[in-house]
Every structure is written in structure tokens, then in C-alpha cells.
PDB file of C-alpha atoms in Angstrom:
ATOM      1  CA  PRO F 588      -5.667   2.144 -30.845  1.00 54.00           C
ATOM      2  CA  PRO F 589      -7.467   0.171 -28.118  1.00 56.00           C
ATOM      3  CA  GLY F 590      -4.574   0.638 -25.675  1.00 56.00           C
ATOM      4  CA  ARG F 591      -5.192   4.369 -25.466  1.00 56.00           C
ATOM      5  CA  ARG F 592      -8.868   3.948 -24.622  1.00 56.00           C
ATOM      6  CA  VAL F 593      -8.027   1.659 -21.714  1.00 53.00           C
ATOM      7  CA  GLN F 594      -5.392   4.099 -20.493  1.00 53.00           C
ATOM      8  CA  SER F 595      -7.726   7.109 -20.657  1.00 55.00           C
ATOM      9  CA  SER F 596     -10.440   5.296 -18.699  1.00 55.00           C
ATOM     10  CA  LYS F 597      -7.913   4.642 -15.916  1.00 64.00           C
ATOM     11  CA  LEU F 598      -7.129   8.344 -15.698  1.00 74.00           C
ATOM     12  CA  SER F 599     -10.717   9.311 -14.896  1.00 77.00           C
ATOM     13  CA  PRO F 600     -12.071   6.897 -12.265  1.00 84.00           C
ATOM     14  CA  ALA F 601     -15.758   6.828 -11.503  1.00 88.00           C
ATOM     15  CA  PRO F 602     -16.715   9.253  -8.725  1.00 90.00           C
ATOM     16  CA  PRO F 603     -17.035   7.590  -5.313  1.00 90.00           C
ATOM     17  CA  ARG F 604     -20.505   6.678  -4.104  1.00 91.00           C
ATOM     18  CA  LEU F 605     -21.766   9.192  -1.580  1.00 92.00           C
ATOM     19  CA  LEU F 606     -23.016   7.932   1.768  1.00 91.00           C
ATOM     20  CA  THR F 607     -26.672   8.130   2.649  1.00 94.00           C
ATOM     21  CA  GLU F 608     -27.534  10.195   5.715  1.00 92.00           C
ATOM     22  CA  GLU F 609     -28.055   6.992   7.735  1.00 93.00           C
ATOM     23  CA  GLU F 610     -24.708   5.510   6.578  1.00 95.00           C
ATOM     24  CA  TYR F 611     -22.976   8.795   7.471  1.00 94.00           C
ATOM     25  CA  ARG F 612     -24.521   8.840  10.963  1.00 93.00           C
ATOM     26  CA  LEU F 613     -23.687   5.172  11.545  1.00 95.00           C
ATOM     27  CA  GLN F 614     -20.106   5.593  10.347  1.00 96.00           C
ATOM     28  CA  GLY F 615     -19.713   8.589  12.656  1.00 95.00           C
ATOM     29  CA  GLU F 616     -20.952   6.589  15.649  1.00 95.00           C
ATOM     30  CA  VAL F 617     -18.740   3.574  14.872  1.00 96.00           C
ATOM     31  CA  GLU F 618     -15.607   5.671  14.281  1.00 97.00           C
ATOM     32  CA  THR F 619     -16.228   7.794  17.380  1.00 96.00           C
ATOM     33  CA  ARG F 620     -16.590   4.682  19.556  1.00 95.00           C
ATOM     34  CA  ARG F 621     -13.430   3.202  18.015  1.00 97.00           C
ATOM     35  CA  ALA F 622     -11.422   6.407  18.538  1.00 97.00           C
ATOM     36  CA  LEU F 623     -12.622   6.777  22.156  1.00 96.00           C
ATOM     37  CA  ALA F 624     -11.661   3.157  22.891  1.00 96.00           C
ATOM     38  CA  GLU F 625      -8.241   3.775  21.334  1.00 96.00           C
ATOM     39  CA  LEU F 626      -7.763   6.936  23.419  1.00 95.00           C
ATOM     40  CA  ARG F 627      -8.874   5.165  26.595  1.00 95.00           C
ATOM     41  CA  SER F 628      -6.486   2.291  25.851  1.00 95.00           C
ATOM     42  CA  PHE F 629      -3.565   4.657  25.258  1.00 95.00           C
ATOM     43  CA  CYS F 630      -4.319   6.539  28.498  1.00 94.00           C
ATOM     44  CA  GLN F 631      -4.107   3.227  30.385  1.00 93.00           C
ATOM     45  CA  SER F 632      -0.784   2.255  28.798  1.00 94.00           C
ATOM     46  CA  PRO F 633       2.660   2.663  30.403  1.00 93.00           C
ATOM     47  CA  GLN F 634       3.744   5.154  27.687  1.00 92.00           C
ATOM     48  CA  PHE F 635       1.092   7.632  28.840  1.00 93.00           C
ATOM     49  CA  SER F 636       2.304  10.369  31.191  1.00 91.00           C
ATOM     50  CA  ALA F 637      -0.696  10.632  33.499  1.00 87.00           C
ATOM     51  CA  TRP F 638       0.727  13.216  35.894  1.00 88.00           C
ATOM     52  CA  SER F 639       1.728  15.731  33.237  1.00 90.00           C
ATOM     53  CA  THR F 640      -1.625  15.329  31.497  1.00 89.00           C
ATOM     54  CA  VAL F 641      -3.727  15.588  34.655  1.00 87.00           C
ATOM     55  CA  SER F 642      -1.831  18.708  35.727  1.00 90.00           C
ATOM     56  CA  ARG F 643      -2.882  20.466  32.501  1.00 92.00           C
ATOM     57  CA  ILE F 644      -6.585  19.604  32.243  1.00 92.00           C
ATOM     58  CA  GLN F 645      -9.574  21.382  33.771  1.00 92.00           C
ATOM     59  CA  SER F 646     -11.396  18.327  35.127  1.00 91.00           C
ATOM     60  CA  PRO F 647      -8.942  15.660  36.323  1.00 91.00           C
ATOM     61  CA  LYS F 648     -11.714  13.619  37.987  1.00 92.00           C
ATOM     62  CA  ARG F 649     -13.822  13.593  34.854  1.00 93.00           C
ATOM     63  CA  PHE F 650     -10.781  12.523  32.832  1.00 92.00           C
ATOM     64  CA  ALA F 651      -9.982   9.745  35.311  1.00 91.00           C
ATOM     65  CA  ASP F 652     -13.605   8.574  35.124  1.00 93.00           C
ATOM     66  CA  PHE F 653     -13.366   8.483  31.305  1.00 92.00           C
ATOM     67  CA  VAL F 654     -10.151   6.447  31.420  1.00 92.00           C
ATOM     68  CA  GLY F 655     -11.898   4.107  33.854  1.00 92.00           C
ATOM     69  CA  GLY F 656     -14.736   3.526  31.395  1.00 92.00           C
ATOM     70  CA  ALA F 657     -17.240   6.332  32.009  1.00 94.00           C
ATOM     71  CA  SER F 658     -18.869   8.226  29.159  1.00 92.00           C
ATOM     72  CA  HIS F 659     -16.958  11.088  27.560  1.00 91.00           C
ATOM     73  CA  ILE F 660     -20.037  13.328  27.811  1.00 91.00           C
ATOM     74  CA  THR F 661     -22.258  14.275  30.720  1.00 91.00           C
ATOM     75  CA  PRO F 662     -26.068  14.012  30.790  1.00 91.00           C
ATOM     76  CA  SER F 663     -26.291  17.821  30.798  1.00 91.00           C
ATOM     77  CA  GLU F 664     -24.119  17.989  27.668  1.00 91.00           C
ATOM     78  CA  VAL F 665     -26.447  15.462  26.018  1.00 88.00           C
ATOM     79  CA  SER F 666     -29.452  17.653  26.935  1.00 89.00           C
ATOM     80  CA  VAL F 667     -27.833  20.789  25.527  1.00 89.00           C
ATOM     81  CA  HIS F 668     -26.934  18.947  22.312  1.00 85.00           C
ATOM     82  CA  GLU F 669     -30.464  17.585  21.951  1.00 85.00           C
ATOM     83  CA  ARG F 670     -31.917  21.063  22.445  1.00 84.00           C
ATOM     84  CA  GLU F 671     -29.565  22.595  19.875  1.00 84.00           C
ATOM     85  CA  PHE F 672     -29.408  19.817  17.291  1.00 80.00           C
ATOM     86  CA  GLY F 673     -32.216  17.355  18.049  1.00 76.00           C
ATOM     87  CA  LEU F 674     -35.637  16.991  16.483  1.00 68.00           C
ATOM     88  CA  GLU F 675     -37.039  19.743  18.685  1.00 62.00           C
ATOM     89  CA  SER F 676     -34.586  22.275  17.245  1.00 60.00           C
ATOM     90  CA  LEU F 677     -35.432  21.165  13.682  1.00 61.00           C
ATOM     91  CA  PHE F 678     -39.102  21.842  14.404  1.00 62.00           C
ATOM     92  CA  ILE F 679     -38.271  25.276  15.835  1.00 61.00           C
ATOM     93  CA  ASP F 680     -36.048  26.056  12.819  1.00 60.00           C
ATOM     94  CA  GLU F 681     -38.878  25.111  10.462  1.00 66.00           C
ATOM     95  CA  GLN F 682     -41.224  27.466  12.306  1.00 64.00           C
ATOM     96  CA  LEU F 683     -38.668  30.290  12.170  1.00 65.00           C
ATOM     97  CA  PHE F 684     -38.104  29.808   8.453  1.00 67.00           C
ATOM     98  CA  GLU F 685     -41.854  29.718   7.803  1.00 64.00           C
ATOM     99  CA  GLU F 686     -42.253  32.984   9.710  1.00 55.00           C
ATOM    100  CA  ASP F 687     -39.305  34.533   7.849  1.00 50.00           C
ATOM    101  CA  ASP F 688     -40.845  33.538   4.517  1.00 50.00           C
ATOM    102  CA  ASP F 689     -44.105  35.217   5.490  1.00 50.00           C
ATOM    103  CA  ASP F 690     -42.248  38.344   6.604  1.00 50.00           C
ATOM    104  CA  ASP F 691     -40.302  38.464   3.345  1.00 50.00           C
ATOM    105  CA  ASP F 692     -43.535  38.332   1.358  1.00 50.00           C
ATOM    106  CA  ASP F 693     -44.921  41.258   3.360  1.00 50.00           C
ATOM    107  CA  ASP F 694     -41.735  43.267   2.811  1.00 50.00           C
ATOM    108  CA  GLU F 695     -41.836  42.635  -0.929  1.00 48.00           C
ATOM    109  CA  ASP F 696     -45.475  43.739  -1.084  1.00 49.00           C
ATOM    110  CA  SER F 697     -44.731  46.967   0.763  1.00 46.00           C
ATOM    111  CA  VAL F 698     -41.774  47.710  -1.512  1.00 47.00           C
ATOM    112  CA  THR F 699     -43.921  47.030  -4.586  1.00 47.00           C
ATOM    113  CA  ASP F 700     -46.715  49.245  -3.212  1.00 48.00           C
ATOM    114  CA  SER F 701     -44.307  52.124  -2.584  1.00 45.00           C
ATOM    115  CA  PHE F 702     -43.101  51.987  -6.184  1.00 48.00           C
ATOM    116  CA  ALA F 703     -46.666  51.836  -7.494  1.00 47.00           C
ATOM    117  CA  GLY F 704     -47.700  54.983  -5.660  1.00 45.00           C
TER     118      GLY F 704
END
């Protein structure tokens, strides 16, 4: 009966569309900005216990600066991130993988030669 076909199609929904890399990056930036604004807003509200929080954190001045509107990351943290995850690191990784591939070929040849002899 037609009713069963309709019911079975409802049980198996189409898989969700995956985000492109650009959409993923953009969504991450938007959601991070939104969450930081929400955190900053909460920290400025009367419900927030500033003294108990400040007494437990490592950098009270940095936290106070953040609540006042400063960035949540320092320029040195940005530099470290760029070195580790930026385009420069991708280039270095590519070079390492290319070298590893060459080394693997040499190892395979030497193993093959040892069996041949």
C-alpha cells in the first residue's frame, strides 16, 4: 500500500549536506565571536562573581582586559598558532612528507635487494 512507502521514507531521512571547508571556517569564526561576546556579557552582569573568579585565574589583568573588550588572544599566541597551523607549516609538512616518501622508496629498494642476494 502507498501508506507504507511514505512511512518508510520518513524513517530514513536524506543525509545532511556536509559543509565546505570555507563554510566550516566561517561558521567557526561566527560562532566563536558569538560565544566570546556572550561570555563577555555574562562577566559584566550582576550575577557574575568577579572576586571568586579573579582569585582562581592565572592572569587577572588579562581577564579584566578581555571583559573590557580586549582580544582573548595575545599577538604572541597568534604568531605561535600561525607557525604551527598556518600556510608556512603546511608547506613544511609537505616537504617532510615528500622526504619521507623518498626515504620509504630507498628502504623498500634495500629490502628488495637483500632478498635478491
